Coordinates of C-alpha atoms in Angstrom, one line a residue:
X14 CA 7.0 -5.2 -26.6
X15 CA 8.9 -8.4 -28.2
X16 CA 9.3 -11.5 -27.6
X17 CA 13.2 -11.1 -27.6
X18 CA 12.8 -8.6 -24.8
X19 CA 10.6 -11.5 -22.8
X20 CA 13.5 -13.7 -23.4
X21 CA 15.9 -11.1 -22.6
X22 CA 14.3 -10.9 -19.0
X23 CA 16.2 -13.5 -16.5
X24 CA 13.5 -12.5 -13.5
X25 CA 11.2 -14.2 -16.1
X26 CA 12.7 -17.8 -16.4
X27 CA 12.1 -18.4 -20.3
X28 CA 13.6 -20.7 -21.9
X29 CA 13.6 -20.7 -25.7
X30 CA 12.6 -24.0 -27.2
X31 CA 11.9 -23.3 -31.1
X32 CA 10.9 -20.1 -33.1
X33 CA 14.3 -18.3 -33.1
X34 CA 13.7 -16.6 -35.9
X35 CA 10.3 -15.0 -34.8
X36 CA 11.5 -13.2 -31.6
X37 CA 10.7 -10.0 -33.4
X38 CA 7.1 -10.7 -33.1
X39 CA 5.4 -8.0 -31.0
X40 CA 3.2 -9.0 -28.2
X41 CA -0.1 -6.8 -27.6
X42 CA -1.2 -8.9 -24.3
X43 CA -0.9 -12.4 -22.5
X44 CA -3.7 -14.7 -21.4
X45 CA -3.2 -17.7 -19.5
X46 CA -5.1 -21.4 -20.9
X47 CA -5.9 -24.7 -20.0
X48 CA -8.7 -25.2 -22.7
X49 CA -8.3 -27.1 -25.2
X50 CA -9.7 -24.5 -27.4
X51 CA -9.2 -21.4 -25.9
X52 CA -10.0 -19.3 -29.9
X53 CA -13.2 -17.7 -28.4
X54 CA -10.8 -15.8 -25.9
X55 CA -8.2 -14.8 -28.3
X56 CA -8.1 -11.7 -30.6
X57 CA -4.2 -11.9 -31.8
X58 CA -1.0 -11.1 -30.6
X59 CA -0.7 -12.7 -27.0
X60 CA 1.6 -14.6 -25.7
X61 CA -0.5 -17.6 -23.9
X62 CA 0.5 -19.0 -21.0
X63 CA -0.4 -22.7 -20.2
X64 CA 0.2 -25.8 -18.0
X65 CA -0.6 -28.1 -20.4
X66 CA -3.5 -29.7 -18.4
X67 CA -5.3 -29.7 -21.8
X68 CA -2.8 -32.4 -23.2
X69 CA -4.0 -36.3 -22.5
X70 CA -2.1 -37.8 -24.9
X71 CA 0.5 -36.4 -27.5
X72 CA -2.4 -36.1 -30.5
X73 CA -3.8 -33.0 -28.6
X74 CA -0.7 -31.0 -29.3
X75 CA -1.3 -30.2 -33.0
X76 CA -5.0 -29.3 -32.6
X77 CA -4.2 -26.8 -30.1
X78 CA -0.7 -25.1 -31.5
X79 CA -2.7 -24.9 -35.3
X80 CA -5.7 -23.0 -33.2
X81 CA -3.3 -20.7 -31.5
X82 CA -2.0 -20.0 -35.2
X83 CA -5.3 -19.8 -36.6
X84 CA -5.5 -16.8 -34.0
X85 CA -3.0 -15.0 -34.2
X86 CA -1.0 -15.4 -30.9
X87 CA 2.4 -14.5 -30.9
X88 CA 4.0 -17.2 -28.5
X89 CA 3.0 -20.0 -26.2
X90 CA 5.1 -20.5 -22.9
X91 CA 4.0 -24.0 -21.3
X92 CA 5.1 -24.3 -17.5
X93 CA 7.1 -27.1 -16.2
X94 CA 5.9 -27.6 -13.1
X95 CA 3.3 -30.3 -14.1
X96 CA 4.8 -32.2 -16.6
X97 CA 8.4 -31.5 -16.2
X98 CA 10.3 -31.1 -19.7
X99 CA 7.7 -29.8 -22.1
X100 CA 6.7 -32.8 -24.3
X101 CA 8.4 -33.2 -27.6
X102 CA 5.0 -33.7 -29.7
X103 CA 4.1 -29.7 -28.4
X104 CA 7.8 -28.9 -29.9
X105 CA 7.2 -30.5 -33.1
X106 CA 3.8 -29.0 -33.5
X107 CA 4.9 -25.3 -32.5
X108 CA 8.1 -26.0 -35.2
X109 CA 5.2 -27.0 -37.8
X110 CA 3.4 -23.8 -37.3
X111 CA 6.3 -21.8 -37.0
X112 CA 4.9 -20.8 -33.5
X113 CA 7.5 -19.8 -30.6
X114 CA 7.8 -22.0 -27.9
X115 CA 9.1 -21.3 -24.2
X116 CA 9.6 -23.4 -21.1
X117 CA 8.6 -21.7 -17.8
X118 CA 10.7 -23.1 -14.8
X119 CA 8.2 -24.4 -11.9
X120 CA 9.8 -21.5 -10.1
X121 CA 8.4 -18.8 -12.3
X122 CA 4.6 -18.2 -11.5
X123 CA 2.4 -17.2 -14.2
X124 CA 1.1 -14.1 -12.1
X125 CA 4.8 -12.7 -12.4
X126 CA 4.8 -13.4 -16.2
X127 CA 1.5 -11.5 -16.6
X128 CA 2.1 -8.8 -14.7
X129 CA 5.3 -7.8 -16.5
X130 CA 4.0 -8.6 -19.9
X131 CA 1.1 -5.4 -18.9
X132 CA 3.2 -3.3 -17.1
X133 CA 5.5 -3.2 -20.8
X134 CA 2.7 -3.8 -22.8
X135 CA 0.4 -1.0 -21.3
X136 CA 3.4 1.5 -21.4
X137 CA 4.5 0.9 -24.7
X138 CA 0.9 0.9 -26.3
X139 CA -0.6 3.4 -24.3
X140 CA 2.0 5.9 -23.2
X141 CA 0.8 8.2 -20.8
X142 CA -2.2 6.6 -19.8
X143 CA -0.3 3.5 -18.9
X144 CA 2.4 5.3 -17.0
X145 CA -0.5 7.0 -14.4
X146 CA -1.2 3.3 -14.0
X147 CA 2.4 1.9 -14.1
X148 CA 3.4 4.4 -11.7
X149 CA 1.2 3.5 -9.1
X150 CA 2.0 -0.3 -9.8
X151 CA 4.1 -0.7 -6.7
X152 CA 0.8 0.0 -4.3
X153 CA -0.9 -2.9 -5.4
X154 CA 1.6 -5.2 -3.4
X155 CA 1.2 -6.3 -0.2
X156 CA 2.2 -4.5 2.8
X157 CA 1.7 -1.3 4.5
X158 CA 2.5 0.6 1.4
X159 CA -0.2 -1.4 -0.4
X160 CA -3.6 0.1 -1.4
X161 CA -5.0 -2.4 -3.2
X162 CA -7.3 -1.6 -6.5
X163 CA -8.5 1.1 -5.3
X164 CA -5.0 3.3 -5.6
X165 CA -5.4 2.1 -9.4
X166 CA -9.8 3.1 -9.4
X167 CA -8.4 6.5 -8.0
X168 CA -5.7 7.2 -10.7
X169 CA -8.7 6.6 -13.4
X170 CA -10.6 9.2 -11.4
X171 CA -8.6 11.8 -10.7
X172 CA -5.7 11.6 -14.1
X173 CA -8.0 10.5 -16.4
X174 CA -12.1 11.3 -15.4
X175 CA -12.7 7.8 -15.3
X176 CA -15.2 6.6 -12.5
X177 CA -14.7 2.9 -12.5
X178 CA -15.6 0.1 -9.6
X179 CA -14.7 -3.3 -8.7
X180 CA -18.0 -5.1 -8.0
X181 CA -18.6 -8.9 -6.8
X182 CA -20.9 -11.1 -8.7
X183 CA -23.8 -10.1 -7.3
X184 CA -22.9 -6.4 -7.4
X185 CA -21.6 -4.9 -3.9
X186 CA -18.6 -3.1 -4.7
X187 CA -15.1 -4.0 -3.6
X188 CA -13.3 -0.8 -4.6
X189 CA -13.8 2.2 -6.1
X190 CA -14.8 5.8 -5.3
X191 CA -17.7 6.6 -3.0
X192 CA -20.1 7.4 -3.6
X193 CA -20.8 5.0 -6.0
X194 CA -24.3 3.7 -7.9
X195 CA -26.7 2.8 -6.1
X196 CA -27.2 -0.6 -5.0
X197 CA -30.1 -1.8 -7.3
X198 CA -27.8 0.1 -10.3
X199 CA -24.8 -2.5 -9.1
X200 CA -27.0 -5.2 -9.0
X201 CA -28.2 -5.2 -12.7
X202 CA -24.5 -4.8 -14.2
X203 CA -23.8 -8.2 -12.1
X204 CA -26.6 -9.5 -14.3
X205 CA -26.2 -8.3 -17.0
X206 CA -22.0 -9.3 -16.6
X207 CA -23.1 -12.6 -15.2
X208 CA -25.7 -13.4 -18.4
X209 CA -23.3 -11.7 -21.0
X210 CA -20.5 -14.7 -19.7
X211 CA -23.1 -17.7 -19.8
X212 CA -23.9 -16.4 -23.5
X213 CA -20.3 -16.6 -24.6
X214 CA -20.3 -13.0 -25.1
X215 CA -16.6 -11.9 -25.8
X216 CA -14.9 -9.1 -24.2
X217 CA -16.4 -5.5 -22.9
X218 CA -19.9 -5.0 -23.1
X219 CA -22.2 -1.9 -22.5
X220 CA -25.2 -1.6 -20.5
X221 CA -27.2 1.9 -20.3
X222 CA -29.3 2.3 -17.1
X223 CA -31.7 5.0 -17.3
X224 CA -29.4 8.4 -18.8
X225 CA -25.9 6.4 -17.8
X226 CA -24.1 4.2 -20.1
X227 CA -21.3 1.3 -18.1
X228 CA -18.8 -0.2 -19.7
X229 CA -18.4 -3.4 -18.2
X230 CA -14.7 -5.7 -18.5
X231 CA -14.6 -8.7 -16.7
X232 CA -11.8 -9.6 -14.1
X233 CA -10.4 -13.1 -15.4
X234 CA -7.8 -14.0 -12.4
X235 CA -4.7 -15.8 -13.3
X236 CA -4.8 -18.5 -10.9
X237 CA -8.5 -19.3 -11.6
X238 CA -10.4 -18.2 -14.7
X239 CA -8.0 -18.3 -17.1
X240 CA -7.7 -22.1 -17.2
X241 CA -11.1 -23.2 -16.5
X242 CA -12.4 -26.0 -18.7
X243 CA -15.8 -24.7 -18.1
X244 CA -17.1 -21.0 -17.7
X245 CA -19.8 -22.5 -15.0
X246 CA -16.5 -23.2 -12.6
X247 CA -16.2 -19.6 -11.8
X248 CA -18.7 -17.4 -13.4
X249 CA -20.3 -17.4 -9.8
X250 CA -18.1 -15.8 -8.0
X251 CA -16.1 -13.8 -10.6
X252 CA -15.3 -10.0 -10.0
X253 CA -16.1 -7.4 -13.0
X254 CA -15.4 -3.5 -13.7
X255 CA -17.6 -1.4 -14.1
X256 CA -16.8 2.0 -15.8
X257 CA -18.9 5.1 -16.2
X258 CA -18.9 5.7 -19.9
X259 CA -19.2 4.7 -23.1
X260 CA -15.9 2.6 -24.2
X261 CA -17.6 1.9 -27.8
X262 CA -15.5 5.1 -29.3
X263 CA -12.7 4.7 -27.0
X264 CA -9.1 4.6 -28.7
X265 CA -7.3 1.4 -29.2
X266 CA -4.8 2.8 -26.7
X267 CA -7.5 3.4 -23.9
X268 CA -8.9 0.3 -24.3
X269 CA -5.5 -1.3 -23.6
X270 CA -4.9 0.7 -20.9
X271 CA -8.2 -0.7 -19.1
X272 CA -7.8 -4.3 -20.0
X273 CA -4.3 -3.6 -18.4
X274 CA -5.9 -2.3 -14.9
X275 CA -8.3 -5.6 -15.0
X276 CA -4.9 -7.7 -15.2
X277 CA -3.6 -6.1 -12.0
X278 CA -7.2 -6.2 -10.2
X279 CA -6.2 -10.2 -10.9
X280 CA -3.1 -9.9 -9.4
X281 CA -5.1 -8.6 -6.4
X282 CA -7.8 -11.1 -6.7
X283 CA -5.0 -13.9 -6.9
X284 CA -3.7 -12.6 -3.6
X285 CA -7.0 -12.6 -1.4
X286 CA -7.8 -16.3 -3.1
X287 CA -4.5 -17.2 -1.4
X288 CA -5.3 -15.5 2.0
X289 CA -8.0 -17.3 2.1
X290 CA -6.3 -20.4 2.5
X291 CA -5.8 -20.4 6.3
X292 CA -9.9 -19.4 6.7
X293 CA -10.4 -22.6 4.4
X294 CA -8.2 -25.0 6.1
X295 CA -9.6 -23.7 9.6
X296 CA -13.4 -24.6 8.2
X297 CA -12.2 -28.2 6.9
X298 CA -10.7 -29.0 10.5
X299 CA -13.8 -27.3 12.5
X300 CA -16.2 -29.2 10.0
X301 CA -14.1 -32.9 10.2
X302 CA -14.1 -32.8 14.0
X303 CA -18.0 -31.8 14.2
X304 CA -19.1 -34.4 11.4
X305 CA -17.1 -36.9 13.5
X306 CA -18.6 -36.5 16.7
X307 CA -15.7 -34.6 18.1
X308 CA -15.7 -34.0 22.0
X309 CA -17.4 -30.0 22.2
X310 CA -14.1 -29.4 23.9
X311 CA -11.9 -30.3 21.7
X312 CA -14.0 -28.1 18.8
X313 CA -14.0 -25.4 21.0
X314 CA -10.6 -25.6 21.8
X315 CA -10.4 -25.3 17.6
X316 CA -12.5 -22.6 17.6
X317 CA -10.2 -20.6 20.0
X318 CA -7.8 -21.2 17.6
X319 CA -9.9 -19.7 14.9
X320 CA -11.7 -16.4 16.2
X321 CA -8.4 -14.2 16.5
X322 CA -8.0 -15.1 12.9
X323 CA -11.5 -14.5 11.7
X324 CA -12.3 -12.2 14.1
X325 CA -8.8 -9.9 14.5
X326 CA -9.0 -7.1 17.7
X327 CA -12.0 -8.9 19.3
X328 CA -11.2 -10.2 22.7
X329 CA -14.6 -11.5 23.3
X330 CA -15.7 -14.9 22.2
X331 CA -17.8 -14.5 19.5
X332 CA -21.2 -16.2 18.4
X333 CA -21.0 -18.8 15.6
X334 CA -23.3 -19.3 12.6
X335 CA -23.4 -22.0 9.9
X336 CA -24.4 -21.4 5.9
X337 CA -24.9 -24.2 3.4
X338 CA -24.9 -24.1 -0.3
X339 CA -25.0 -26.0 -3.3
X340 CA -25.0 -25.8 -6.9
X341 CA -26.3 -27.9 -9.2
X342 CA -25.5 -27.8 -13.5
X343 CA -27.9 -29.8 -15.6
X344 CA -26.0 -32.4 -17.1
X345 CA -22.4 -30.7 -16.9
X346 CA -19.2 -32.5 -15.5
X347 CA -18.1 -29.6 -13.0
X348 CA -17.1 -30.4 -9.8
X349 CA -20.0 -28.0 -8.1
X350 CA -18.3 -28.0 -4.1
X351 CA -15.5 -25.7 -4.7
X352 CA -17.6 -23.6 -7.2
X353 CA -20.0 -23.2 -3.9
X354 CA -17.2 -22.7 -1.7
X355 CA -16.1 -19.7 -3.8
X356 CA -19.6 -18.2 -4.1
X357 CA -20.2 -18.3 -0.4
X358 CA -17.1 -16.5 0.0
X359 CA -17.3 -13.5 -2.3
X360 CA -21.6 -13.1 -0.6
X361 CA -21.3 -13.6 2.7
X362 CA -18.1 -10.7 3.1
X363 CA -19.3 -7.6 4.7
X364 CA -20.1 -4.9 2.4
X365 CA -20.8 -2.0 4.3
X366 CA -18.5 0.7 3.8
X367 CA -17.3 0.8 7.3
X368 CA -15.4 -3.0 6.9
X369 CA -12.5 -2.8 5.1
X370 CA -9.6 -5.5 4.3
X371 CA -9.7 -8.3 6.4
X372 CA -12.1 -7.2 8.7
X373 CA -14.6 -7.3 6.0
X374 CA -13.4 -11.2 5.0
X375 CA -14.6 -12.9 8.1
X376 CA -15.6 -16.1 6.8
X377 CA -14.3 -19.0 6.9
X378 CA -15.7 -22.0 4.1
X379 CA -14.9 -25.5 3.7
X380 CA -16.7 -28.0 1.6
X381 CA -17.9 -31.4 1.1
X382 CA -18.6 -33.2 -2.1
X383 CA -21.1 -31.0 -3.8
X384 CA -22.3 -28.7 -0.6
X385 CA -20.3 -25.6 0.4
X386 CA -20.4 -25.6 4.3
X387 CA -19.6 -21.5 5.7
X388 CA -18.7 -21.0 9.6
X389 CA -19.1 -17.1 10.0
X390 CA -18.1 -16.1 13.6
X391 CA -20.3 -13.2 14.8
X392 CA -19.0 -10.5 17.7
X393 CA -20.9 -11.2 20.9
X394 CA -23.8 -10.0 21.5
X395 CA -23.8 -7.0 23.6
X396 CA -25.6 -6.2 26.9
X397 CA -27.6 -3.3 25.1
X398 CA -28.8 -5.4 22.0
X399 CA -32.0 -4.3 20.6
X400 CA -33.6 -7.8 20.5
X401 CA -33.2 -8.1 16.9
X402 CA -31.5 -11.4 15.6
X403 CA -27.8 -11.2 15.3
X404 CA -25.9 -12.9 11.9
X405 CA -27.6 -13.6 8.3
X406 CA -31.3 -13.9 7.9
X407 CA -31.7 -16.1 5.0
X408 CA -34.7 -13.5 3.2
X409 CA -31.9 -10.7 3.3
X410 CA -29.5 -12.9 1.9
X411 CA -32.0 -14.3 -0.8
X412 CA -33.2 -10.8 -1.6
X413 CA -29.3 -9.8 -2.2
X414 CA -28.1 -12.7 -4.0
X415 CA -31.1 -13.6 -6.8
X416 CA -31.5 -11.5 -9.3
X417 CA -27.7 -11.2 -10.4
X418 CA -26.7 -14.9 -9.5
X419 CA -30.3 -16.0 -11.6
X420 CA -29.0 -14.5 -14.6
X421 CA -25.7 -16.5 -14.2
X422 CA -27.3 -19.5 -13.6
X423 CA -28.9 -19.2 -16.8
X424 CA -31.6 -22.1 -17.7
X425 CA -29.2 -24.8 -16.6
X426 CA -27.7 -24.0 -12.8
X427 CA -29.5 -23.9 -9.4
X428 CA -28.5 -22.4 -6.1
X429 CA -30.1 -23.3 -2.7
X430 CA -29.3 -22.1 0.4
X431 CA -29.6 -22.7 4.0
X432 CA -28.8 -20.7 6.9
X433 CA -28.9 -21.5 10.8
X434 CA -29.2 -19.8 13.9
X435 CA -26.7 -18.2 15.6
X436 CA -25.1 -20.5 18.3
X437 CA -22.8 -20.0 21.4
X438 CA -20.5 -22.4 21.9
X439 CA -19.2 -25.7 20.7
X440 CA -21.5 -28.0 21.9
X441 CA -24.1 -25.7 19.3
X442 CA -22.1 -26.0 16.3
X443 CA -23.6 -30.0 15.6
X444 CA -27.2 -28.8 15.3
X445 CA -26.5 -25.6 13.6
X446 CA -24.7 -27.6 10.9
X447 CA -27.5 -30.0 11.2
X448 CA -30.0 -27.2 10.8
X449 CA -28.7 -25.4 7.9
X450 CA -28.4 -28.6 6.3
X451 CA -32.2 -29.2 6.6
X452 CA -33.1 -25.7 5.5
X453 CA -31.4 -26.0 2.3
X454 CA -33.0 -29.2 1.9
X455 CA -36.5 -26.9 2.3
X456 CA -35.2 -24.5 -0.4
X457 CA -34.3 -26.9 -2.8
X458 CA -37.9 -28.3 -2.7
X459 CA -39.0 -24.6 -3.8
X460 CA -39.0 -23.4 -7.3
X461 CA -37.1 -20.7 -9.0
X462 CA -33.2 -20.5 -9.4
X463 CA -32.3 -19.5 -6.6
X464 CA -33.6 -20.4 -3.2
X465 CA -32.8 -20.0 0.5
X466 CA -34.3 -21.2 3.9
X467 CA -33.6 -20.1 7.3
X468 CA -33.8 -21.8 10.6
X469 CA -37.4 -20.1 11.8
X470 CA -38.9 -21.9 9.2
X471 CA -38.1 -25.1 10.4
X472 CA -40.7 -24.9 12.9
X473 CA -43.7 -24.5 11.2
X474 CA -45.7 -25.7 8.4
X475 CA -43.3 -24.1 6.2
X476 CA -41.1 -27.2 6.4
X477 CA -43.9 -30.2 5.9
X478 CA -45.3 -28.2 2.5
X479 CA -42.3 -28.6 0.4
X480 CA -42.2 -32.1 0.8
X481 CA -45.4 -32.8 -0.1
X482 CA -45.6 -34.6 -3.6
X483 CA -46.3 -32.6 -6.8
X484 CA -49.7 -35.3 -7.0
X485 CA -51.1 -35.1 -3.6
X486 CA -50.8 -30.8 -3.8
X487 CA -52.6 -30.3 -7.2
X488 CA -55.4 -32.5 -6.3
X489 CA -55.7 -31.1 -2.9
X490 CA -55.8 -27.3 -3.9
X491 CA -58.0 -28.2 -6.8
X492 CA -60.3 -29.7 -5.0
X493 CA -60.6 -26.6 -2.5
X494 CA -60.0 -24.0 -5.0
X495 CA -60.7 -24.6 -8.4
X496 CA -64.5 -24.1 -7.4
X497 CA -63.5 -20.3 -6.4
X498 CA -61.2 -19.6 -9.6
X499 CA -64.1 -20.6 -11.7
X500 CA -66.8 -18.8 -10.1
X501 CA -64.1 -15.9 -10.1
X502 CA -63.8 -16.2 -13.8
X503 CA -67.6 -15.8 -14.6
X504 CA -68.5 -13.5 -12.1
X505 CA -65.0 -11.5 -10.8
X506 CA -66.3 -11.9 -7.3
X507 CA -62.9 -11.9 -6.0
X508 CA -63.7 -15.1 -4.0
X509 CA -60.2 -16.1 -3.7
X510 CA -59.0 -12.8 -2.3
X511 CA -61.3 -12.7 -0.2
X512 CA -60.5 -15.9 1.6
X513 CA -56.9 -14.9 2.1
X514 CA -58.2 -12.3 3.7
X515 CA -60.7 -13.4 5.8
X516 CA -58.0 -15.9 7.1
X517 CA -55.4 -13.5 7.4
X518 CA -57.5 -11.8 10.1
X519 CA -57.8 -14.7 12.0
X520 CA -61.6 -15.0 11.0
X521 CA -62.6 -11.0 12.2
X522 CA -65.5 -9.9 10.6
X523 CA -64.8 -6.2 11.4
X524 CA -61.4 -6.2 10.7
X525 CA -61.6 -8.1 7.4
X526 CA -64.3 -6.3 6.2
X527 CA -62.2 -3.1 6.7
X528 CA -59.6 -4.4 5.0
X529 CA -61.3 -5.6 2.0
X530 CA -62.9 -2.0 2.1
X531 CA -65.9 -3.8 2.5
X532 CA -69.3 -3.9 4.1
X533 CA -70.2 -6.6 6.9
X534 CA -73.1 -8.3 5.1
X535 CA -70.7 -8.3 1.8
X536 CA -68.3 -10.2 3.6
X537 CA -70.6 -12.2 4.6
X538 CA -72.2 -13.2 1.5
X539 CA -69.2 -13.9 -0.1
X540 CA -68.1 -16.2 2.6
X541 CA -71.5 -17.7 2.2
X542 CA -71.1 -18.2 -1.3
X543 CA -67.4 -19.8 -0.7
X544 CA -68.8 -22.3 2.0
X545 CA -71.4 -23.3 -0.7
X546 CA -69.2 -24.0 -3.3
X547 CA -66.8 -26.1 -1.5
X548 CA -69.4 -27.4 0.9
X549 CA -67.1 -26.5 3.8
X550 CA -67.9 -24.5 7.4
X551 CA -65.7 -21.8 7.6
X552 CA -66.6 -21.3 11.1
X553 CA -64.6 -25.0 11.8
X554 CA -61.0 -25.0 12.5
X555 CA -60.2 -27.8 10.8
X556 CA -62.1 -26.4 7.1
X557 CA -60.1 -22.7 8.0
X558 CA -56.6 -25.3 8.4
X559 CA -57.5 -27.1 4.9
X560 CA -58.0 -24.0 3.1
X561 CA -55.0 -22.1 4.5
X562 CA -52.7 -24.7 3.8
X563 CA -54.6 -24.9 0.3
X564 CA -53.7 -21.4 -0.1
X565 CA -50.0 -21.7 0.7
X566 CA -49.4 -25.1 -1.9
X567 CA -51.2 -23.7 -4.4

């Protein structure tokens, strides 16, 4: 399409402010910026959208019009809602360059801009392929009528033998058609999405697992990504899709057509960012009024207020549970809470196949400062319960959740996690928030990237051991062990082994020695020789307590 069509447009509210003579300038896609240098992004011929939150003073507008240039864009339409009138250094810069300029009223949203820019674009560039999309455009909208991406996943399947899926950072999928790869399959293209981002790798990338090659395009939403000063605000909790096959020979055309469908996945992320707003604002108020000591029946009487809308249909009152995060960037200015606050949202939704829309979307996540505080309401219990223990155990989660976010947290970024138990009422919700607090506290004092506690280790010896210092634990597990590794290392007498063992079985000569596949008097030898070594009495309580805590720090 052109630019005069754009202008042509009155839904659009563009207003022309220099570049009359370039209107015939075709535009091949739109992207919306705050950066102040957005190139890396940029392959020619978009219009870019911006609100100018780049601009400090009025030297940054020449910098950033001559990069747009340098690029190729076609046009750049700054919004008026921030600044009002657009300033007059970014007119004189845009006149230099002979680079179009609009004004977009504070009416117009950027989403609305976007979306008719790839409706045109995607029908004029891709013909019929656009068209299956275009057609079905009108489903994506809100409403009983609306299906959501996966009316759009479905056209790709069935018009053009295209098997594509939405999938959340850490892989689950969102949309798309069932069955779909398995979950260790959707767990590596997270990664390998999440590490191609932190690498600065531009565009679709391809990943073959085993005899399947994806094709991987990330989602960048409108009212997010696409004006991020810093990947690391949102690469957490970013969507991407996933395609079965091998875009490298793919037709311009086809290519277009896809980055089209990831512009209205946006549109559709954009919207659930939105609805989420009511879950936020419901966390902030339940977390303000237990941080402040709240009566339990004025909290309650909040959290009355909150289960129809987390919980829709379900009459019962339901169970409460409390998850804290936080992220940490080595030496980066990001402000890490709402970065948190997104990532808890998009891991802690249900994906098992039988949720679906806001059933699925339960949570409800507020934070403070740099920590990401989730309240995630869970049915009640019923009479026939198995015994089991209801909500999120933090292994599952941590199992779920490392690999993929790992590989986005690259060498600089850390995740911790801390989850409590499930509570009953009101008067609860203090110590569970209290609780998750100190389990994160417990994962953070653990190695690795990514980390998570849950509330059963908070009463055991799991929680003194992190908090040991780094000084006191090497000298106290090399004085215990080192003794065994070297004897190990000369002699492979699998000393150390068979400690763990013999402690792991409470001390049972029979039912160690069967384990170890061993005879009696080995076992006993070799415990012989340990007690030598270490000149301690195995047969003492406090000597078996010193070595299994050895064991653990070590």
């Amino acid at each position: 399409m052109r630019l005069r069509a754009l202008l042509n447009t009155d839904a659009l509210g563009l207003r022309l402010l220099g570049g009359e003579d370039e209107l015939d300038r075709t535009v091949r896609g739109v992207m919306t910026t705050d950066l102040k240098d957005p190139s890396r992004y940029l392959s020619g011929g978009e219009l870019v959208l911006t609100g100018l939150a780049w601009r400090h003073d009025p030297a940054d507008s020449e910098p950033f019009v001559r990069i747009l240039t340098s690029a190729g864009v076609a046009a750049l339409a700054a919004g008026e809602a921030e600044l009002g009138d657009v300033p007059d250094d970014l007119v004189a810069a845009c006149a230099r360059h002979r680079l179009p300029l609009f004004a977009v009223h504070e009416s117009v949203a950027f989403a609305t801009i976007t979306e008719h820019v790839v409706r045109q674009v995607s029908g004029e560039r891709a013909g019929d392929l656009a068209a299956v999309v275009d057609r079905h455009r009108r489903m994506m909208t809100p409403g009983p009528a609306g299906g959501g991406p996966d009316v759009v996943l479905d056209l790709l399947h069935s018009d053009l033998d295209l098997r594509a899926w939405v999938l959340s950072p850490t892989g689950p999928p969102i949309a798309g058609p069932t069955p779909g790869p398995a979950a260790e399959v959707c767990a590596k293209l997270a990664a390998e999405h999440l590490a191609a981002t932190r690498t600065g790798r531009r565009g679709t990338h391809r990943v073959t697992l085993g005899a399947t090659t994806y094709s991987l395009f990330p989602i960048r939403s409108n009212g997010r990504g696409g004006g991020s000063r810093d990947v690391r605000e949102t690469v957490l909790s970013d969507w991407l899709l996933a395609v079965e096959a091998d875009a490298g020979d793919w037709a311009e055309e086809r290519l277009d057509l896809l980055y089209g469908v990831t512009q209205l996945i946006a549109v559709e992320r954009d919207r659930r960012d939105a609805a989420r707003t009511v879950r936020r604002r419901l966390a902030q108020e339940v977390l303000e009024l237990v941080q402040t000591g709240a009566a339990p029946a004025e909290i309650a009487a909040r959290l009355r207020v909150a289960a129809p809308v987390l919980l829709p249909g379900l009459g019962s009152a339901p169970q409460w549970q409390v998850v804290v995060a936080r992220v940490e960037w080595d030496g980066a200015q990001v402000e890490t809470g709402p970065v948190a606050q997104a990532l808890l949202e998009e891991i802690l939704v249900d994906p098992s196949p039988s949720s679906s829309g806001e059933h699925a979307d339960r949570i409800a996540v507020a934070h403070t400062g740099d920590e990401a505080i989730a309240l995630v309401p869970l049915p009640a219990v019923p009479s026939e319960h198995d015994g089991s223990e209801p909500g999120i155990l933090a292994d599952a989660l941590l199992q779920a959740v490392r690999d993929p976010l790992s590989a986005g947290l690259a060498d600089d970024g850390r995740l911790t996690l801390g989850v409590s138990a499930a509570v009953l009422s009101a008067e609860g919700l203090r110590g569970a928030l209290e609780e998750a607090r100190h389990a994160r506290r417990v994962a953070a004092a653990r190695p690795g990237r990514v980390c998570a506690a849950g509330h059963q280790e908070l009463a055991s010896h799991v929680l003194l051991l992190p908090f040991v210092p780094d000084d006191v634990r090497r000298a106290f597990t090399a004085r215990l062990l080192d003794p065994l590794r070297d004897y190990d290392r000369r002699h492979r007498a699998e000393l150390i082994p068979t400690l763990e063992a013999f402690l792991d079985c409470d001390g049972s000569w029979t039912r160690c020695a069967t384990r170890l596949h061993l005879h009696v008097n080995t076992l006993r030898y070799r415990v012989g020789r340990i007690e030598q070594l270490t000149s301690r009495d195995l047969s003492r309580l406090e000597d078996k307590l010193d070595f299994f805590l050895a064991l653990r720090m070590s």
